[in-house]
PDB file of C-alpha atoms in Angstrom:
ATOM      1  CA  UNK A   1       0.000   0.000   0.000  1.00  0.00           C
ATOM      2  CA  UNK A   2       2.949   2.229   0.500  1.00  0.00           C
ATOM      3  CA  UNK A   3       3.976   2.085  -2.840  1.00  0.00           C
ATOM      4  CA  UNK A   4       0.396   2.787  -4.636  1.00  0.00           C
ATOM      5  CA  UNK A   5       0.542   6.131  -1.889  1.00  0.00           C
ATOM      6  CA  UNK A   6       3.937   7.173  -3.238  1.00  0.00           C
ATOM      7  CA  UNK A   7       3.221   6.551  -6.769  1.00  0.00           C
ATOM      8  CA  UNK A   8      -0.194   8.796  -6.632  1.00  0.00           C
ATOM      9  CA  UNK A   9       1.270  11.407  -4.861  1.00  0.00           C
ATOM     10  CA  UNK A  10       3.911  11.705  -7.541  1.00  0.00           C
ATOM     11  CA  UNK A  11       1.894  11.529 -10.328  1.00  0.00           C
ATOM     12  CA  UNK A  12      -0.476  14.257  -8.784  1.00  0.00           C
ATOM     13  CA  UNK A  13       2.732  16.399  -7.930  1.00  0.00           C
ATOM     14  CA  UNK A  14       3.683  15.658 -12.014  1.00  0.00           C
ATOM     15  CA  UNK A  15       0.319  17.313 -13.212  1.00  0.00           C
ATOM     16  CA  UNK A  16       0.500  20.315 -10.842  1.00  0.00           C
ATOM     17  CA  UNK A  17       3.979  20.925 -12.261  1.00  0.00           C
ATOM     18  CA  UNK A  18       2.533  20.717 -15.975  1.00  0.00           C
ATOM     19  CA  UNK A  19      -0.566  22.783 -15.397  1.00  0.00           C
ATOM     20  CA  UNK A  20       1.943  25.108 -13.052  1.00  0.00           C
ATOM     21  CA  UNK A  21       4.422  25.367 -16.409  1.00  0.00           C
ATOM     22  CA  UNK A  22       1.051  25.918 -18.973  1.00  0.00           C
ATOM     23  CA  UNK A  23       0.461  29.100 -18.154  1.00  0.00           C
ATOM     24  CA  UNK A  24       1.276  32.054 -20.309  1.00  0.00           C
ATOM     25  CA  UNK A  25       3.200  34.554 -18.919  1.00  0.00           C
ATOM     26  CA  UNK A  26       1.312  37.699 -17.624  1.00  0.00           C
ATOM     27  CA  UNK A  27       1.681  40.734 -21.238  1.00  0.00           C
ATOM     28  CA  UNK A  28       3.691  43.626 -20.654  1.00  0.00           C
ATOM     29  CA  UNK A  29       1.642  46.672 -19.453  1.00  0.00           C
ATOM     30  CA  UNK A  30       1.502  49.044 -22.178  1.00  0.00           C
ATOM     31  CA  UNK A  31      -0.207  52.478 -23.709  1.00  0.00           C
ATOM     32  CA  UNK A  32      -3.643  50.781 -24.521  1.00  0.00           C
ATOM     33  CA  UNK A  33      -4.195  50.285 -27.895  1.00  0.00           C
ATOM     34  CA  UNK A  34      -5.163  53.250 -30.664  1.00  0.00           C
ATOM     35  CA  UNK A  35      -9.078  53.197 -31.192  1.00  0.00           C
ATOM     36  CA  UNK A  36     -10.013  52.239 -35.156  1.00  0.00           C
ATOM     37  CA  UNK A  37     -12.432  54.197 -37.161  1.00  0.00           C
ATOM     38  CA  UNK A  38     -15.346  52.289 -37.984  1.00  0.00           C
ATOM     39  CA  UNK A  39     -17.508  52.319 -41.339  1.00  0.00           C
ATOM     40  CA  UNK A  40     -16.816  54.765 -44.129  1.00  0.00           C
ATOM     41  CA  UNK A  41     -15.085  58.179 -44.297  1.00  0.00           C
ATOM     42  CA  UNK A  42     -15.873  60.725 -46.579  1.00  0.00           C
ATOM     43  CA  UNK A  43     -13.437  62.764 -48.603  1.00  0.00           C
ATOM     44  CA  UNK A  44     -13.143  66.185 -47.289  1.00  0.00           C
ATOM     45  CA  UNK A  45     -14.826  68.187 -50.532  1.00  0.00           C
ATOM     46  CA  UNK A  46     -17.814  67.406 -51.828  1.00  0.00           C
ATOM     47  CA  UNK A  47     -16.152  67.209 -55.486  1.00  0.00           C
ATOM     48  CA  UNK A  48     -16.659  64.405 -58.176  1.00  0.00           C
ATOM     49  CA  UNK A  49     -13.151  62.855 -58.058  1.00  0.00           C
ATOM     50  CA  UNK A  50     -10.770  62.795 -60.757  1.00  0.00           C
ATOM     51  CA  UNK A  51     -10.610  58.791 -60.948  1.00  0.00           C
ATOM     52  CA  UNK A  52     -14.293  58.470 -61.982  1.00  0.00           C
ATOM     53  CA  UNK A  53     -14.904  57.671 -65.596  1.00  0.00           C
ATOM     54  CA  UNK A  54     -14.289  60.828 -67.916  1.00  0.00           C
ATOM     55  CA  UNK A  55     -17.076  59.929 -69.529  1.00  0.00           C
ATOM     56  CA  UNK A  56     -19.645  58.398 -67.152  1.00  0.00           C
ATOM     57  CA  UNK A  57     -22.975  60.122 -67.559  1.00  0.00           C
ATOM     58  CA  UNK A  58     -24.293  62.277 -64.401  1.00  0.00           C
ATOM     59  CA  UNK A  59     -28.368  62.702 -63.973  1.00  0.00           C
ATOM     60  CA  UNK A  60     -28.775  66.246 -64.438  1.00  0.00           C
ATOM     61  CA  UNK A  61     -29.426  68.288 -61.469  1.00  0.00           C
ATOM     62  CA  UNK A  62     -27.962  66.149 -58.761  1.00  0.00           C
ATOM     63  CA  UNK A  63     -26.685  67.065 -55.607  1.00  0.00           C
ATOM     64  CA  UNK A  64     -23.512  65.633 -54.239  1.00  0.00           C
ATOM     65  CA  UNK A  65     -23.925  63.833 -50.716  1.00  0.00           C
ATOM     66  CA  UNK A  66     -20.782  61.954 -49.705  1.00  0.00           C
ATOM     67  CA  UNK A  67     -17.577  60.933 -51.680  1.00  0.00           C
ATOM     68  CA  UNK A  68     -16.570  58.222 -49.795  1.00  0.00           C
ATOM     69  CA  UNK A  69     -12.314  58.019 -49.737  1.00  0.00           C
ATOM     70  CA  UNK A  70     -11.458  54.778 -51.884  1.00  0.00           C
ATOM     71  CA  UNK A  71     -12.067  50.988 -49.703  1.00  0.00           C
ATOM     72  CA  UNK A  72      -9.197  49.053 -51.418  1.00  0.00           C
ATOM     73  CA  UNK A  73      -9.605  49.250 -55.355  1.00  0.00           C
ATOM     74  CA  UNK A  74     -13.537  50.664 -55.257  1.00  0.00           C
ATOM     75  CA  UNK A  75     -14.861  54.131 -54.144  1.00  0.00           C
ATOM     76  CA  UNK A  76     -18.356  54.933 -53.421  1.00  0.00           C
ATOM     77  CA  UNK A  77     -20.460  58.338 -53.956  1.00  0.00           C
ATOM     78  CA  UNK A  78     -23.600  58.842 -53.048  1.00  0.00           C
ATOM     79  CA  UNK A  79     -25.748  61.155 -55.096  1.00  0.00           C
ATOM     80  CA  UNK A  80     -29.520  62.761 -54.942  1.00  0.00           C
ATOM     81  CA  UNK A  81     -31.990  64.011 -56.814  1.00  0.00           C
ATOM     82  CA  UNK A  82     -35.880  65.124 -56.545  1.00  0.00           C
ATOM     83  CA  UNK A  83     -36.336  63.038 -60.161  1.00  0.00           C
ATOM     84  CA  UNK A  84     -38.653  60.039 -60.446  1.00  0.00           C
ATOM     85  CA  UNK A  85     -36.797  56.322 -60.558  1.00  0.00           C
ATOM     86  CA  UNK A  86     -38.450  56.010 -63.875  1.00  0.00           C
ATOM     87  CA  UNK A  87     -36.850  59.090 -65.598  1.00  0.00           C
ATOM     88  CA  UNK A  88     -33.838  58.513 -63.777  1.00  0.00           C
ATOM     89  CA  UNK A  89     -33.853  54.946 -65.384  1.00  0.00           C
ATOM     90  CA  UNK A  90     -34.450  55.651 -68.544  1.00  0.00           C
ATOM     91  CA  UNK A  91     -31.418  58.261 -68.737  1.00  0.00           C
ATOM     92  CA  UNK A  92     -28.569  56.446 -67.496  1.00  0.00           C
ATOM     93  CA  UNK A  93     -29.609  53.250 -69.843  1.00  0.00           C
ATOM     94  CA  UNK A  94     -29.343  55.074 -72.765  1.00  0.00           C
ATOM     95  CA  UNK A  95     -26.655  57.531 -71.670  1.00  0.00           C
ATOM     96  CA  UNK A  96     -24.359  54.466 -70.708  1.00  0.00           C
ATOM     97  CA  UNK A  97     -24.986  52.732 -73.914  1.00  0.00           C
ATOM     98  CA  UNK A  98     -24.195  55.879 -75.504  1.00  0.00           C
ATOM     99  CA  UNK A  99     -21.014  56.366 -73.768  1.00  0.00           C
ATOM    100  CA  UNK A 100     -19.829  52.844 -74.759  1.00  0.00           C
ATOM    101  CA  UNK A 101     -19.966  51.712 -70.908  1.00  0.00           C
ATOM    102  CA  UNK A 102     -21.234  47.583 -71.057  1.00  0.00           C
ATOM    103  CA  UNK A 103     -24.416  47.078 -68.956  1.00  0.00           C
ATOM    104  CA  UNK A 104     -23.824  43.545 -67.677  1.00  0.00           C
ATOM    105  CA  UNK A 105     -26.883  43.462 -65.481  1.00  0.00           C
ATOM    106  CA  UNK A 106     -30.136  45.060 -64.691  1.00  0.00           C
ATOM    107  CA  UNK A 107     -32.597  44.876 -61.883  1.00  0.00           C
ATOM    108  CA  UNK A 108     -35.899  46.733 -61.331  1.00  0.00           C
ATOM    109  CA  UNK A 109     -38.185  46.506 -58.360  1.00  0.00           C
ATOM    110  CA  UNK A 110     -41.008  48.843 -58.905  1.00  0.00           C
ATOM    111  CA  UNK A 111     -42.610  47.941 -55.743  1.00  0.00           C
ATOM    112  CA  UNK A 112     -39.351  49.094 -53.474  1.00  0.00           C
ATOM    113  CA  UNK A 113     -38.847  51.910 -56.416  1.00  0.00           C
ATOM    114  CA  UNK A 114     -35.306  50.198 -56.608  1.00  0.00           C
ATOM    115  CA  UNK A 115     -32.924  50.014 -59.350  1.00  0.00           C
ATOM    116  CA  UNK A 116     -30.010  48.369 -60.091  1.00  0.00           C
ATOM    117  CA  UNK A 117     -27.147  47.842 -62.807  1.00  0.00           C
ATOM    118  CA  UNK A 118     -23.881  46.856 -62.745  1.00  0.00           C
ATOM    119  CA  UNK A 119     -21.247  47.744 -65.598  1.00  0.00           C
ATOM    120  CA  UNK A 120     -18.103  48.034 -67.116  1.00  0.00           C
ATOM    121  CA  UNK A 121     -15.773  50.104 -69.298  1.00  0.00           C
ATOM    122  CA  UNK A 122     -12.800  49.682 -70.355  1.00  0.00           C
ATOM    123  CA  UNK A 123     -12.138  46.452 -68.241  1.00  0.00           C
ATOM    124  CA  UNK A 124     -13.027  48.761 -64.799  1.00  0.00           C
ATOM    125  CA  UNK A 125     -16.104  47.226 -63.265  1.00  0.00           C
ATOM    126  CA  UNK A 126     -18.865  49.699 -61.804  1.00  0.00           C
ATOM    127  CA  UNK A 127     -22.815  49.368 -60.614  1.00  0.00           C
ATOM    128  CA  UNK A 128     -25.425  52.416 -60.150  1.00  0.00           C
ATOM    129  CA  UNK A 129     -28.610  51.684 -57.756  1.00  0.00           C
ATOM    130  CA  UNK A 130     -31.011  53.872 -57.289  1.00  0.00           C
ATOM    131  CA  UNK A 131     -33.545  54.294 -54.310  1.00  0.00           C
ATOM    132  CA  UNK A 132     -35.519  56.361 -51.942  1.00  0.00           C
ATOM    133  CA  UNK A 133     -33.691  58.203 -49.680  1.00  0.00           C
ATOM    134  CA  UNK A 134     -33.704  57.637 -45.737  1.00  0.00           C
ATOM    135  CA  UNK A 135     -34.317  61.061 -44.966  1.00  0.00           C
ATOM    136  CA  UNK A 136     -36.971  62.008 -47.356  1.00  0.00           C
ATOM    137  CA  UNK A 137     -38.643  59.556 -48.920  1.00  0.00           C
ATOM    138  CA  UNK A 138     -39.839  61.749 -51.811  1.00  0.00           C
ATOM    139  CA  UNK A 139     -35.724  62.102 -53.211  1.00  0.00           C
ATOM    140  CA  UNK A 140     -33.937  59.454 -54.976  1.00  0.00           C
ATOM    141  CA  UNK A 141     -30.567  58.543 -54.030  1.00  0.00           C
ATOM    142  CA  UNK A 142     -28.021  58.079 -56.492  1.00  0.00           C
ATOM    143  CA  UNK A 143     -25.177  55.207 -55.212  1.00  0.00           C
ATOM    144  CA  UNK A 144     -22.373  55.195 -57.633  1.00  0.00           C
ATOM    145  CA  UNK A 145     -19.905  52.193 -56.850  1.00  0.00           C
ATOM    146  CA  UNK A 146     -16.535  51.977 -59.289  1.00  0.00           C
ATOM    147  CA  UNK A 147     -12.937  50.732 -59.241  1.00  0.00           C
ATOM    148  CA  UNK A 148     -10.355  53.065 -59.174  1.00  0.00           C
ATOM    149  CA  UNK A 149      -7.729  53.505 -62.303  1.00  0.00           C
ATOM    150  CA  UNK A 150      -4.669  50.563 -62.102  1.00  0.00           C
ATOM    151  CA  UNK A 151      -1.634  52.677 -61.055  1.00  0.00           C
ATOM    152  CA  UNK A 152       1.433  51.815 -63.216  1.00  0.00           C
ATOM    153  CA  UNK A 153       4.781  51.983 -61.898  1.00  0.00           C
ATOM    154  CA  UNK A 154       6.591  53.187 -64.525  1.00  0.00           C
ATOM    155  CA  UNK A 155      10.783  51.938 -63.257  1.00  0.00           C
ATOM    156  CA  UNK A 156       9.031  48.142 -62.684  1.00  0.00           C
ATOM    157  CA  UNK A 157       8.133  48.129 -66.420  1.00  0.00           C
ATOM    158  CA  UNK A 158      10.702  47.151 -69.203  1.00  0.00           C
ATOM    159  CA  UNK A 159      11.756  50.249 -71.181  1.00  0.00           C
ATOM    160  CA  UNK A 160      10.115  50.624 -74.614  1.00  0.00           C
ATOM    161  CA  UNK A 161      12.396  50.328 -77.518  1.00  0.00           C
ATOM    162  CA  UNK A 162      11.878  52.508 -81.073  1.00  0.00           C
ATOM    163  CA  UNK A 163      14.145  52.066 -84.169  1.00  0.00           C
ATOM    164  CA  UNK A 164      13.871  54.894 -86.521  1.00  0.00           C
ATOM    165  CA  UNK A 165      15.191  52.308 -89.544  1.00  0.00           C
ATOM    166  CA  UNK A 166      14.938  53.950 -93.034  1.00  0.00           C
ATOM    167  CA  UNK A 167      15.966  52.147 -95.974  1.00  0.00           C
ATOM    168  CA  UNK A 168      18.479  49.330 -96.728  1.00  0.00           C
ATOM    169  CA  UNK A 169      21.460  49.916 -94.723  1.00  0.00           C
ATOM    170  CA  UNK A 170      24.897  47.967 -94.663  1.00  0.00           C
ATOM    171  CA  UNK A 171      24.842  44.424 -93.496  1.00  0.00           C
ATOM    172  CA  UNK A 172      26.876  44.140 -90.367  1.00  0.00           C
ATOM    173  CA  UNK A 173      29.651  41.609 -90.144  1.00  0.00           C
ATOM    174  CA  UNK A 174      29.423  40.743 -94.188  1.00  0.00           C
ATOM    175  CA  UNK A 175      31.741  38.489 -95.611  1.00  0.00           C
ATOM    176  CA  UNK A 176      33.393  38.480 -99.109  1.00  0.00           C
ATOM    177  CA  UNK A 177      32.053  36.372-101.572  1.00  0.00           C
ATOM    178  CA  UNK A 178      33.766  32.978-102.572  1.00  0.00           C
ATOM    179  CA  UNK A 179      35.534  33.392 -99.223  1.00  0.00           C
ATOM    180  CA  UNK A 180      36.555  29.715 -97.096  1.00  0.00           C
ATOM    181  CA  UNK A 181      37.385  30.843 -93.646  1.00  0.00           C
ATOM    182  CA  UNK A 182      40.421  28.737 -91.926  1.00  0.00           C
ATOM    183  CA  UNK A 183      39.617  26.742 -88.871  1.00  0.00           C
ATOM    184  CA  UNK A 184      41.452  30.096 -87.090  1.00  0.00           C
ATOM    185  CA  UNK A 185      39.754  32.530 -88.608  1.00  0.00           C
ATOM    186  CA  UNK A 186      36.318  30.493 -87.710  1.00  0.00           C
ATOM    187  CA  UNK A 187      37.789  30.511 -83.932  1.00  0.00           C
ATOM    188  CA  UNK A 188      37.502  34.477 -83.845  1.00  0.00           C
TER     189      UNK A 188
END
């Protein structure tokens, strides 16, 4: 019976050791950490930014609300006007078709007044929807979603090379008719 005692109280003094050893270490006390913004900030003017399509059609007499700053590779602005969702429709699918921008989807819901269509042009994806505004349910709002331009750094790309050739020109390294070159002369 001595033994079994012994060999319990050791293994009982083994697991307190373990469980003794598992714990982390206590962090270092520190400044506490910075807060982070949450949800979307808007750019400081009120200004249709440079990186939206040069040619992508805007409903006349709308009022800027937010120009959101860019989320990765997409910026949002969000637009208004006191226009019906039908006339409103019927602009921007016939202005983007006429500005060679490629409707790849379409979605009405008359009963939510909802619109929705996703695009492209020129390989950079974009969508419009259009619906009735939070605060007054009588204005549309105008949410335009695109990708921003591809930035090209110019000193990663391989330089571009132009010849200017004009004509026939000499032939370099040309060798004399009739000519049998010597195993040295083949050498050099």
């Amino acid at each position: 019976m001595n033994r079994a005692a012994i060999f319990i109280i050791a293994a009982a003094f083994v697991v307190l050791l373990a469980s003794c050893k598992a714990t982390a270490p206590a962090a270092p006390i520190g400044p506490p950490p910075e807060p982070v913004v949450k949800g979307p900030t808007d750019e400081p003017s009120k200004e249709l930014p440079k990186d939206l399509f040069p040619s992508m059609p805007m409903y006349p007499g709308i009022k800027v609300e937010h120009v959101r700053k860019p989320k990765g590779a997409m910026r949002e602005i969000l637009l208004s006007s006191d226009s019906t969702m039908a006339q409103m429709v019927a602009f921007y699918k016939d202005e983007l078709k006429k500005n060679d921008f490629h409707i790849t989807s379409s979605l009405i819901m008359p009963a939510r007044r909802t619109w929705s269509c996703d695009f492209h042009y020129n390989g950079r994806p974009g969508s419009i929807m259009l619906y009735p505004s939070d605060q007054d349910k009588s204005k549309m709002t105008i949410d335009l979603i695109y990708e921003l331009p591809a930035h090209v750094d110019e000193s990663l790309m391989e330089p571009k090379e132009d010849f200017d050739i004009e004509g026939p020109g000499e032939i370099a390294q040309q060798q004399a008719p009739n000519s049998n070159p010597t195993g040295k002369e083949k050498r050099n």
